[in-house]
């Protein structure tokens, strides 16, 4: 019962994890959880300790949410919705309230309620991390997962949305009372531990979990369940029937594959930009290129190699983003490109992945249009 309420949700349909819930619904779930927690009786001291910690923290959360609900709202604010912080309990109510009350007096009242609320959430988050230790005592011995469990991770990238996703597929028998510890390690060594619970995990079923980047409130980041640039993931599954540990490397081939998939429809059109004398300044040789096929590209580097016969000149440009339909101008330095190219090698690369989008564009010598040379 403890893990049922404290563990983060996983769903067979990822769309179910994106539904927003009203605050009243979250409070009703909290009250039901509190009643269940009060009924827990066990000879296991760790279970009783964690139950008490969560019970006390949930009581604080309910009190503060009730107080927040009584605060005056701006007339155009409407209903406040929540998403999913610790999916067993919360939604992203914190951000909603924080944005909703912007007048100074209202903000001060908000802050006085938010500070103990966020502290209580931290206590629940810490208690959640104790679940795997408890589950291990009642679990089967760790064994090989080959052919039984498949793990996959998808990091937020470009227009894929703001969240990271984990997918775990059970190819073996139905499992009961599964506690799942997911440890994410970022490129800078930061580690985030998330704990999920599945009462029943049917055979041949893929379960999804959602991880969020969080947001800043009162000087601290809340609702954060992932790390920046995930490098690796460790998944430990505990259940009475089966237990296993999976080491999964995301940075490298797996991430490259994900980025390549998201760039599958990426396309570029444009024209060579010839040199022109100007009254104030000259227009240097270069190119104008428009991006299409995806809604936007995140931070990227564009390399252009201008070629004519055996001659070649290369330059690069860094961009924070590139929107669909946006035309970027690639000017070369004054006097840097002394010939009109007959083709341009075009390459886009991204941080923390080896994937590169490459194309060779032929320069139409009459119209200056760039035409992709088919692979």
mmCIF file of C-alpha atoms in Angstrom:
data_model
loop_
_atom_site.group_PDB
_atom_site.id
_atom_site.type_symbol
_atom_site.label_atom_id
_atom_site.label_comp_id
_atom_site.label_asym_id
_atom_site.label_seq_id
_atom_site.Cartn_x
_atom_site.Cartn_y
_atom_site.Cartn_z
ATOM 1 C CA UNK A 1 0.000 0.000 0.000
ATOM 2 C CA UNK A 2 2.884 2.373 0.786
ATOM 3 C CA UNK A 3 4.516 1.869 -2.619
ATOM 4 C CA UNK A 4 1.147 2.183 -4.364
ATOM 5 C CA UNK A 5 0.779 5.775 -3.179
ATOM 6 C CA UNK A 6 4.421 6.820 -3.051
ATOM 7 C CA UNK A 7 5.755 5.378 -6.310
ATOM 8 C CA UNK A 8 5.581 7.322 -9.559
ATOM 9 C CA UNK A 9 3.049 6.085 -12.077
ATOM 10 C CA UNK A 10 3.765 4.187 -15.257
ATOM 11 C CA UNK A 11 1.115 3.698 -17.931
ATOM 12 C CA UNK A 12 0.743 1.440 -20.944
ATOM 13 C CA UNK A 13 -0.498 4.486 -22.883
ATOM 14 C CA UNK A 14 1.875 7.478 -22.562
ATOM 15 C CA UNK A 15 -1.004 9.860 -23.317
ATOM 16 C CA UNK A 16 -2.439 9.005 -19.892
ATOM 17 C CA UNK A 17 0.601 10.602 -18.267
ATOM 18 C CA UNK A 18 -0.005 13.914 -20.019
ATOM 19 C CA UNK A 19 -3.501 14.547 -18.703
ATOM 20 C CA UNK A 20 -3.832 17.608 -16.492
ATOM 21 C CA UNK A 21 -5.842 17.311 -13.322
ATOM 22 C CA UNK A 22 -7.671 19.917 -11.301
ATOM 23 C CA UNK A 23 -6.408 20.739 -7.836
ATOM 24 C CA UNK A 24 -9.579 19.344 -6.258
ATOM 25 C CA UNK A 25 -8.853 15.956 -7.846
ATOM 26 C CA UNK A 26 -5.295 15.945 -6.506
ATOM 27 C CA UNK A 27 -6.538 16.855 -3.027
ATOM 28 C CA UNK A 28 -9.081 14.034 -3.134
ATOM 29 C CA UNK A 29 -6.310 11.578 -4.034
ATOM 30 C CA UNK A 30 -4.150 12.931 -1.223
ATOM 31 C CA UNK A 31 -6.943 12.503 1.304
ATOM 32 C CA UNK A 32 -7.552 8.930 0.159
ATOM 33 C CA UNK A 33 -3.822 8.214 0.388
ATOM 34 C CA UNK A 34 -3.695 9.677 3.889
ATOM 35 C CA UNK A 35 -6.488 7.363 5.035
ATOM 36 C CA UNK A 36 -4.646 4.355 3.591
ATOM 37 C CA UNK A 37 -1.353 5.386 5.176
ATOM 38 C CA UNK A 38 -2.991 5.595 8.595
ATOM 39 C CA UNK A 39 -4.067 1.965 8.244
ATOM 40 C CA UNK A 40 -0.574 0.612 7.574
ATOM 41 C CA UNK A 41 0.619 -1.772 10.270
ATOM 42 C CA UNK A 42 3.837 -3.749 9.946
ATOM 43 C CA UNK A 43 6.600 -5.318 11.996
ATOM 44 C CA UNK A 44 9.068 -3.832 9.514
ATOM 45 C CA UNK A 45 10.468 -0.716 11.194
ATOM 46 C CA UNK A 46 11.514 0.827 7.879
ATOM 47 C CA UNK A 47 7.995 0.533 6.488
ATOM 48 C CA UNK A 48 6.554 2.193 9.568
ATOM 49 C CA UNK A 49 9.190 4.946 9.534
ATOM 50 C CA UNK A 50 8.614 5.814 5.862
ATOM 51 C CA UNK A 51 4.838 5.646 6.342
ATOM 52 C CA UNK A 52 5.035 8.117 9.218
ATOM 53 C CA UNK A 53 7.263 10.483 7.233
ATOM 54 C CA UNK A 54 4.922 10.457 4.250
ATOM 55 C CA UNK A 55 1.799 10.724 6.401
ATOM 56 C CA UNK A 56 3.117 13.832 8.169
ATOM 57 C CA UNK A 57 4.260 15.432 4.921
ATOM 58 C CA UNK A 58 0.954 14.754 3.147
ATOM 59 C CA UNK A 59 -0.895 16.365 6.049
ATOM 60 C CA UNK A 60 1.180 19.527 5.537
ATOM 61 C CA UNK A 61 0.591 19.450 1.782
ATOM 62 C CA UNK A 62 -3.179 19.185 2.245
ATOM 63 C CA UNK A 63 -3.209 22.068 4.712
ATOM 64 C CA UNK A 64 -1.155 24.307 2.442
ATOM 65 C CA UNK A 65 -3.140 23.412 -0.668
ATOM 66 C CA UNK A 66 -6.331 24.264 1.173
ATOM 67 C CA UNK A 67 -4.845 27.610 2.206
ATOM 68 C CA UNK A 68 -3.686 28.286 -1.347
ATOM 69 C CA UNK A 69 -7.174 27.584 -2.634
ATOM 70 C CA UNK A 70 -8.551 30.244 -0.307
ATOM 71 C CA UNK A 71 -6.196 32.951 -1.598
ATOM 72 C CA UNK A 72 -7.780 35.497 -3.974
ATOM 73 C CA UNK A 73 -7.111 34.822 -7.639
ATOM 74 C CA UNK A 74 -6.908 37.371 -10.470
ATOM 75 C CA UNK A 75 -10.299 37.611 -12.222
ATOM 76 C CA UNK A 76 -8.950 36.181 -15.487
ATOM 77 C CA UNK A 77 -7.036 33.298 -13.952
ATOM 78 C CA UNK A 78 -9.812 30.704 -14.163
ATOM 79 C CA UNK A 79 -9.309 27.143 -12.997
ATOM 80 C CA UNK A 80 -5.796 26.106 -12.050
ATOM 81 C CA UNK A 81 -4.686 22.726 -13.356
ATOM 82 C CA UNK A 82 -1.974 20.324 -12.288
ATOM 83 C CA UNK A 83 0.273 17.904 -14.129
ATOM 84 C CA UNK A 84 2.569 15.275 -12.579
ATOM 85 C CA UNK A 85 5.358 15.819 -10.045
ATOM 86 C CA UNK A 86 5.343 12.628 -8.033
ATOM 87 C CA UNK A 87 2.604 10.923 -9.990
ATOM 88 C CA UNK A 88 1.273 8.993 -7.024
ATOM 89 C CA UNK A 89 0.431 12.289 -5.333
ATOM 90 C CA UNK A 90 1.052 15.547 -7.096
ATOM 91 C CA UNK A 91 0.838 17.615 -10.202
ATOM 92 C CA UNK A 92 2.667 20.737 -11.253
ATOM 93 C CA UNK A 93 0.368 22.838 -9.079
ATOM 94 C CA UNK A 94 3.339 24.820 -7.800
ATOM 95 C CA UNK A 95 4.046 26.510 -11.114
ATOM 96 C CA UNK A 96 0.367 27.183 -11.732
ATOM 97 C CA UNK A 97 -0.125 28.979 -8.437
ATOM 98 C CA UNK A 98 3.138 30.827 -8.702
ATOM 99 C CA UNK A 99 2.241 32.275 -12.089
ATOM 100 C CA UNK A 100 -1.331 33.025 -11.042
ATOM 101 C CA UNK A 101 -0.614 35.458 -8.230
ATOM 102 C CA UNK A 102 1.545 38.306 -9.412
ATOM 103 C CA UNK A 103 0.474 41.232 -7.219
ATOM 104 C CA UNK A 104 2.971 41.864 -4.421
ATOM 105 C CA UNK A 105 0.570 41.308 -1.518
ATOM 106 C CA UNK A 106 -0.815 38.172 -3.090
ATOM 107 C CA UNK A 107 2.702 37.003 -3.885
ATOM 108 C CA UNK A 108 3.772 37.370 -0.261
ATOM 109 C CA UNK A 109 0.758 35.368 0.868
ATOM 110 C CA UNK A 110 1.561 32.755 -1.747
ATOM 111 C CA UNK A 111 5.197 32.474 -0.678
ATOM 112 C CA UNK A 112 4.283 31.939 2.972
ATOM 113 C CA UNK A 113 2.256 28.897 1.914
ATOM 114 C CA UNK A 114 4.584 27.664 -0.807
ATOM 115 C CA UNK A 115 7.725 27.399 1.329
ATOM 116 C CA UNK A 116 6.381 24.774 3.774
ATOM 117 C CA UNK A 117 4.568 23.082 0.888
ATOM 118 C CA UNK A 118 7.798 22.659 -1.081
ATOM 119 C CA UNK A 119 9.605 21.454 2.048
ATOM 120 C CA UNK A 120 6.922 18.787 2.526
ATOM 121 C CA UNK A 121 7.297 17.701 -1.095
ATOM 122 C CA UNK A 122 11.047 17.328 -0.541
ATOM 123 C CA UNK A 123 10.328 15.051 2.429
ATOM 124 C CA UNK A 124 8.056 12.880 0.308
ATOM 125 C CA UNK A 125 10.638 12.765 -2.476
ATOM 126 C CA UNK A 126 13.276 11.629 0.040
ATOM 127 C CA UNK A 127 10.918 8.992 1.444
ATOM 128 C CA UNK A 128 10.280 7.687 -2.059
ATOM 129 C CA UNK A 129 13.997 6.946 -2.436
ATOM 130 C CA UNK A 130 13.743 4.502 0.487
ATOM 131 C CA UNK A 131 11.237 2.259 -1.290
ATOM 132 C CA UNK A 132 13.815 0.174 -3.227
ATOM 133 C CA UNK A 133 15.664 -0.732 -0.023
ATOM 134 C CA UNK A 134 12.410 -1.986 1.485
ATOM 135 C CA UNK A 135 11.331 -3.764 -1.712
ATOM 136 C CA UNK A 136 14.664 -5.581 -1.995
ATOM 137 C CA UNK A 137 13.999 -7.386 1.291
ATOM 138 C CA UNK A 138 10.830 -8.975 -0.097
ATOM 139 C CA UNK A 139 12.075 -9.496 -3.647
ATOM 140 C CA UNK A 140 13.433 -12.418 -5.610
ATOM 141 C CA UNK A 141 17.206 -12.536 -6.124
ATOM 142 C CA UNK A 142 18.599 -10.443 -8.970
ATOM 143 C CA UNK A 143 18.901 -12.429 -12.204
ATOM 144 C CA UNK A 144 19.585 -11.923 -15.909
ATOM 145 C CA UNK A 145 17.004 -9.859 -17.818
ATOM 146 C CA UNK A 146 18.009 -11.029 -21.307
ATOM 147 C CA UNK A 147 14.905 -11.786 -23.341
ATOM 148 C CA UNK A 148 12.626 -10.766 -20.470
ATOM 149 C CA UNK A 149 12.829 -6.977 -20.033
ATOM 150 C CA UNK A 150 13.666 -4.374 -22.686
ATOM 151 C CA UNK A 151 14.506 -0.819 -21.593
ATOM 152 C CA UNK A 152 14.437 2.275 -23.787
ATOM 153 C CA UNK A 153 14.917 5.973 -23.090
ATOM 154 C CA UNK A 154 13.941 9.005 -25.166
ATOM 155 C CA UNK A 155 15.322 12.409 -24.285
ATOM 156 C CA UNK A 156 13.486 15.635 -25.016
ATOM 157 C CA UNK A 157 14.870 17.038 -28.255
ATOM 158 C CA UNK A 158 13.691 19.653 -30.738
ATOM 159 C CA UNK A 159 9.946 19.519 -31.298
ATOM 160 C CA UNK A 160 9.478 16.206 -29.435
ATOM 161 C CA UNK A 161 8.121 18.055 -26.378
ATOM 162 C CA UNK A 162 9.606 19.176 -23.050
ATOM 163 C CA UNK A 163 9.684 15.789 -21.296
ATOM 164 C CA UNK A 164 11.983 12.769 -21.259
ATOM 165 C CA UNK A 165 10.422 9.301 -21.469
ATOM 166 C CA UNK A 166 11.293 5.800 -20.302
ATOM 167 C CA UNK A 167 9.741 2.670 -21.794
ATOM 168 C CA UNK A 168 10.025 -0.755 -20.153
ATOM 169 C CA UNK A 169 8.678 -3.801 -21.956
ATOM 170 C CA UNK A 170 7.926 -7.042 -20.113
ATOM 171 C CA UNK A 171 8.456 -10.018 -22.433
ATOM 172 C CA UNK A 172 8.245 -12.552 -19.619
ATOM 173 C CA UNK A 173 5.463 -13.588 -17.278
ATOM 174 C CA UNK A 174 3.071 -11.256 -15.482
ATOM 175 C CA UNK A 175 4.755 -9.635 -12.476
ATOM 176 C CA UNK A 176 3.080 -8.435 -9.290
ATOM 177 C CA UNK A 177 4.093 -5.701 -6.832
ATOM 178 C CA UNK A 178 6.968 -4.313 -8.903
ATOM 179 C CA UNK A 179 9.132 -1.572 -7.443
ATOM 180 C CA UNK A 180 11.276 -0.050 -10.182
ATOM 181 C CA UNK A 181 14.266 2.167 -9.445
ATOM 182 C CA UNK A 182 15.465 4.288 -12.378
ATOM 183 C CA UNK A 183 18.788 6.098 -11.973
ATOM 184 C CA UNK A 184 19.621 8.714 -14.603
ATOM 185 C CA UNK A 185 23.161 10.081 -14.910
ATOM 186 C CA UNK A 186 23.758 13.305 -16.826
ATOM 187 C CA UNK A 187 26.742 14.424 -18.858
ATOM 188 C CA UNK A 188 28.085 16.438 -15.897
ATOM 189 C CA UNK A 189 27.730 13.522 -13.458
ATOM 190 C CA UNK A 190 24.426 14.660 -11.924
ATOM 191 C CA UNK A 191 22.237 11.735 -10.798
ATOM 192 C CA UNK A 192 18.457 11.631 -10.433
ATOM 193 C CA UNK A 193 16.677 8.637 -8.895
ATOM 194 C CA UNK A 194 13.011 7.964 -9.675
ATOM 195 C CA UNK A 195 10.962 5.164 -8.137
ATOM 196 C CA UNK A 196 7.929 3.631 -9.848
ATOM 197 C CA UNK A 197 5.454 1.046 -8.619
ATOM 198 C CA UNK A 198 3.315 -1.359 -10.638
ATOM 199 C CA UNK A 199 0.755 -3.432 -8.776
ATOM 200 C CA UNK A 200 0.485 -5.675 -11.852
ATOM 201 C CA UNK A 201 2.742 -5.712 -14.900
ATOM 202 C CA UNK A 202 1.106 -7.952 -17.519
ATOM 203 C CA UNK A 203 3.210 -10.028 -19.881
ATOM 204 C CA UNK A 204 3.952 -8.565 -23.327
ATOM 205 C CA UNK A 205 3.180 -5.058 -22.050
ATOM 206 C CA UNK A 206 5.214 -1.881 -22.450
ATOM 207 C CA UNK A 207 4.960 0.620 -19.598
ATOM 208 C CA UNK A 208 5.861 4.295 -19.974
ATOM 209 C CA UNK A 209 7.151 6.850 -17.482
ATOM 210 C CA UNK A 210 7.502 10.610 -17.925
ATOM 211 C CA UNK A 211 10.319 12.762 -16.528
ATOM 212 C CA UNK A 212 10.202 16.562 -16.374
ATOM 213 C CA UNK A 213 12.823 19.300 -16.351
ATOM 214 C CA UNK A 214 11.039 21.258 -13.599
ATOM 215 C CA UNK A 215 10.877 24.997 -13.042
ATOM 216 C CA UNK A 216 12.264 27.591 -10.659
ATOM 217 C CA UNK A 217 10.053 28.622 -7.738
ATOM 218 C CA UNK A 218 11.261 30.644 -4.750
ATOM 219 C CA UNK A 219 14.864 30.157 -5.826
ATOM 220 C CA UNK A 220 14.739 26.367 -6.160
ATOM 221 C CA UNK A 221 13.896 23.926 -8.916
ATOM 222 C CA UNK A 222 10.744 21.887 -8.332
ATOM 223 C CA UNK A 223 8.976 19.166 -10.309
ATOM 224 C CA UNK A 224 12.328 18.030 -11.719
ATOM 225 C CA UNK A 225 12.667 14.310 -12.376
ATOM 226 C CA UNK A 226 15.422 14.192 -15.004
ATOM 227 C CA UNK A 227 18.960 15.441 -15.667
ATOM 228 C CA UNK A 228 20.571 17.444 -18.453
ATOM 229 C CA UNK A 229 21.951 15.393 -21.362
ATOM 230 C CA UNK A 230 21.292 11.896 -20.038
ATOM 231 C CA UNK A 231 24.406 9.774 -20.457
ATOM 232 C CA UNK A 232 23.311 6.489 -18.935
ATOM 233 C CA UNK A 233 20.423 4.850 -17.132
ATOM 234 C CA UNK A 234 20.322 2.039 -14.593
ATOM 235 C CA UNK A 235 17.016 0.231 -14.040
ATOM 236 C CA UNK A 236 16.513 -2.096 -11.063
ATOM 237 C CA UNK A 237 13.295 -4.107 -10.821
ATOM 238 C CA UNK A 238 12.180 -5.752 -7.581
ATOM 239 C CA UNK A 239 9.218 -8.117 -7.315
ATOM 240 C CA UNK A 240 8.520 -11.350 -5.415
ATOM 241 C CA UNK A 241 8.612 -13.340 -8.690
ATOM 242 C CA UNK A 242 11.559 -11.741 -10.475
ATOM 243 C CA UNK A 243 14.286 -9.146 -9.968
ATOM 244 C CA UNK A 244 16.894 -7.771 -12.323
ATOM 245 C CA UNK A 245 19.189 -4.843 -13.038
ATOM 246 C CA UNK A 246 19.682 -3.305 -16.482
ATOM 247 C CA UNK A 247 22.565 -1.003 -17.416
ATOM 248 C CA UNK A 248 21.608 1.152 -20.379
ATOM 249 C CA UNK A 249 23.897 3.574 -22.205
ATOM 250 C CA UNK A 250 21.991 6.397 -23.856
ATOM 251 C CA UNK A 251 24.742 8.754 -24.999
ATOM 252 C CA UNK A 252 26.136 7.409 -28.237
ATOM 253 C CA UNK A 253 24.307 5.019 -30.538
ATOM 254 C CA UNK A 254 20.923 5.176 -28.754
ATOM 255 C CA UNK A 255 20.722 8.961 -28.688
ATOM 256 C CA UNK A 256 22.096 9.227 -32.222
ATOM 257 C CA UNK A 257 19.304 6.903 -33.367
ATOM 258 C CA UNK A 258 16.643 9.027 -31.631
ATOM 259 C CA UNK A 259 17.937 12.287 -33.116
ATOM 260 C CA UNK A 260 18.182 10.706 -36.576
ATOM 261 C CA UNK A 261 14.555 9.594 -36.303
ATOM 262 C CA UNK A 262 13.411 13.099 -35.367
ATOM 263 C CA UNK A 263 15.373 14.540 -38.293
ATOM 264 C CA UNK A 264 13.976 11.999 -40.755
ATOM 265 C CA UNK A 265 11.834 14.593 -42.568
ATOM 266 C CA UNK A 266 14.326 17.434 -42.255
ATOM 267 C CA UNK A 267 14.840 19.361 -45.503
ATOM 268 C CA UNK A 268 16.576 22.528 -46.670
ATOM 269 C CA UNK A 269 16.065 24.796 -49.648
ATOM 270 C CA UNK A 270 17.949 27.899 -50.636
ATOM 271 C CA UNK A 271 20.154 29.806 -53.012
ATOM 272 C CA UNK A 272 23.758 30.769 -53.469
ATOM 273 C CA UNK A 273 24.382 34.422 -52.583
ATOM 274 C CA UNK A 274 26.720 36.092 -55.125
ATOM 275 C CA UNK A 275 29.058 38.969 -54.395
ATOM 276 C CA UNK A 276 27.575 42.447 -54.952
ATOM 277 C CA UNK A 277 29.151 45.888 -54.587
ATOM 278 C CA UNK A 278 27.249 48.089 -52.159
ATOM 279 C CA UNK A 279 27.012 51.805 -51.442
ATOM 280 C CA UNK A 280 27.712 51.398 -47.721
ATOM 281 C CA UNK A 281 28.868 47.787 -47.555
ATOM 282 C CA UNK A 282 29.314 44.930 -49.970
ATOM 283 C CA UNK A 283 27.300 41.722 -50.002
ATOM 284 C CA UNK A 284 29.767 38.885 -49.584
ATOM 285 C CA UNK A 285 29.488 35.516 -51.240
ATOM 286 C CA UNK A 286 27.555 32.984 -49.193
ATOM 287 C CA UNK A 287 24.184 31.240 -49.095
ATOM 288 C CA UNK A 288 20.613 31.719 -47.911
ATOM 289 C CA UNK A 289 19.015 28.506 -46.655
ATOM 290 C CA UNK A 290 15.499 27.777 -45.359
ATOM 291 C CA UNK A 291 14.734 24.900 -42.980
ATOM 292 C CA UNK A 292 11.602 22.745 -43.315
ATOM 293 C CA UNK A 293 10.342 19.302 -42.330
ATOM 294 C CA UNK A 294 10.366 19.761 -38.522
ATOM 295 C CA UNK A 295 8.914 22.494 -36.302
ATOM 296 C CA UNK A 296 12.301 23.628 -35.041
ATOM 297 C CA UNK A 297 15.874 22.544 -34.460
ATOM 298 C CA UNK A 298 17.540 23.098 -31.073
ATOM 299 C CA UNK A 299 21.040 24.496 -30.631
ATOM 300 C CA UNK A 300 23.103 23.501 -33.648
ATOM 301 C CA UNK A 301 26.223 24.177 -35.705
ATOM 302 C CA UNK A 302 26.049 24.568 -39.483
ATOM 303 C CA UNK A 303 29.128 23.830 -41.602
ATOM 304 C CA UNK A 304 29.211 24.967 -45.229
ATOM 305 C CA UNK A 305 31.970 23.859 -47.569
ATOM 306 C CA UNK A 306 31.983 25.846 -50.811
ATOM 307 C CA UNK A 307 33.513 23.841 -53.670
ATOM 308 C CA UNK A 308 34.533 24.390 -57.263
ATOM 309 C CA UNK A 309 36.625 21.696 -58.868
ATOM 310 C CA UNK A 310 39.542 21.090 -56.504
ATOM 311 C CA UNK A 311 38.997 24.365 -54.631
ATOM 312 C CA UNK A 312 37.260 24.294 -51.245
ATOM 313 C CA UNK A 313 36.578 26.790 -48.455
ATOM 314 C CA UNK A 314 34.775 25.908 -45.194
ATOM 315 C CA UNK A 315 33.116 28.013 -42.485
ATOM 316 C CA UNK A 316 30.732 27.285 -39.613
ATOM 317 C CA UNK A 317 27.935 29.170 -37.838
ATOM 318 C CA UNK A 318 26.398 28.454 -34.398
ATOM 319 C CA UNK A 319 22.684 28.961 -33.701
ATOM 320 C CA UNK A 320 20.541 28.619 -30.584
ATOM 321 C CA UNK A 321 17.623 27.376 -32.696
ATOM 322 C CA UNK A 322 16.267 27.210 -36.235
ATOM 323 C CA UNK A 323 12.521 27.503 -36.782
ATOM 324 C CA UNK A 324 10.516 25.866 -39.555
ATOM 325 C CA UNK A 325 10.298 28.205 -42.552
ATOM 326 C CA UNK A 326 13.082 30.445 -41.221
ATOM 327 C CA UNK A 327 15.740 31.537 -43.695
ATOM 328 C CA UNK A 328 19.254 31.996 -42.386
ATOM 329 C CA UNK A 329 21.932 33.922 -44.236
ATOM 330 C CA UNK A 330 25.453 32.515 -44.288
ATOM 331 C CA UNK A 331 27.830 35.354 -45.148
ATOM 332 C CA UNK A 332 31.488 34.536 -45.665
ATOM 333 C CA UNK A 333 34.232 36.952 -44.505
ATOM 334 C CA UNK A 334 35.174 39.799 -46.829
ATOM 335 C CA UNK A 335 37.480 38.409 -49.493
ATOM 336 C CA UNK A 336 37.310 34.950 -47.974
ATOM 337 C CA UNK A 337 35.509 33.233 -50.850
ATOM 338 C CA UNK A 338 37.143 34.212 -54.126
ATOM 339 C CA UNK A 339 35.280 31.886 -56.495
ATOM 340 C CA UNK A 340 31.688 31.093 -57.384
ATOM 341 C CA UNK A 341 31.071 27.535 -56.156
ATOM 342 C CA UNK A 342 29.394 24.874 -58.246
ATOM 343 C CA UNK A 343 28.306 22.941 -55.150
ATOM 344 C CA UNK A 344 28.055 23.360 -51.387
ATOM 345 C CA UNK A 345 28.479 20.618 -48.789
ATOM 346 C CA UNK A 346 25.933 21.317 -46.049
ATOM 347 C CA UNK A 347 26.208 19.780 -42.560
ATOM 348 C CA UNK A 348 24.175 20.376 -39.374
ATOM 349 C CA UNK A 349 25.427 18.959 -36.057
ATOM 350 C CA UNK A 350 24.074 19.125 -32.504
ATOM 351 C CA UNK A 351 25.557 19.094 -28.979
ATOM 352 C CA UNK A 352 25.928 15.758 -27.185
ATOM 353 C CA UNK A 353 25.216 13.571 -30.218
ATOM 354 C CA UNK A 354 27.296 12.249 -33.092
ATOM 355 C CA UNK A 355 24.386 12.483 -35.517
ATOM 356 C CA UNK A 356 24.891 14.925 -38.388
ATOM 357 C CA UNK A 357 22.498 15.871 -41.153
ATOM 358 C CA UNK A 358 24.478 16.085 -44.385
ATOM 359 C CA UNK A 359 23.641 17.056 -47.947
ATOM 360 C CA UNK A 360 25.469 18.204 -51.053
ATOM 361 C CA UNK A 361 23.727 21.097 -52.794
ATOM 362 C CA UNK A 362 24.417 21.864 -56.433
ATOM 363 C CA UNK A 363 24.510 25.541 -57.402
ATOM 364 C CA UNK A 364 22.461 26.249 -60.523
ATOM 365 C CA UNK A 365 24.804 28.559 -62.399
ATOM 366 C CA UNK A 366 21.966 30.580 -63.953
ATOM 367 C CA UNK A 367 19.413 30.929 -61.127
ATOM 368 C CA UNK A 368 21.815 30.397 -58.182
ATOM 369 C CA UNK A 369 19.253 28.035 -56.643
ATOM 370 C CA UNK A 370 20.588 25.196 -54.526
ATOM 371 C CA UNK A 371 19.499 21.744 -55.662
ATOM 372 C CA UNK A 372 20.146 18.715 -53.486
ATOM 373 C CA UNK A 373 22.251 16.065 -55.156
ATOM 374 C CA UNK A 374 20.524 12.757 -54.459
ATOM 375 C CA UNK A 375 22.487 10.192 -52.462
#
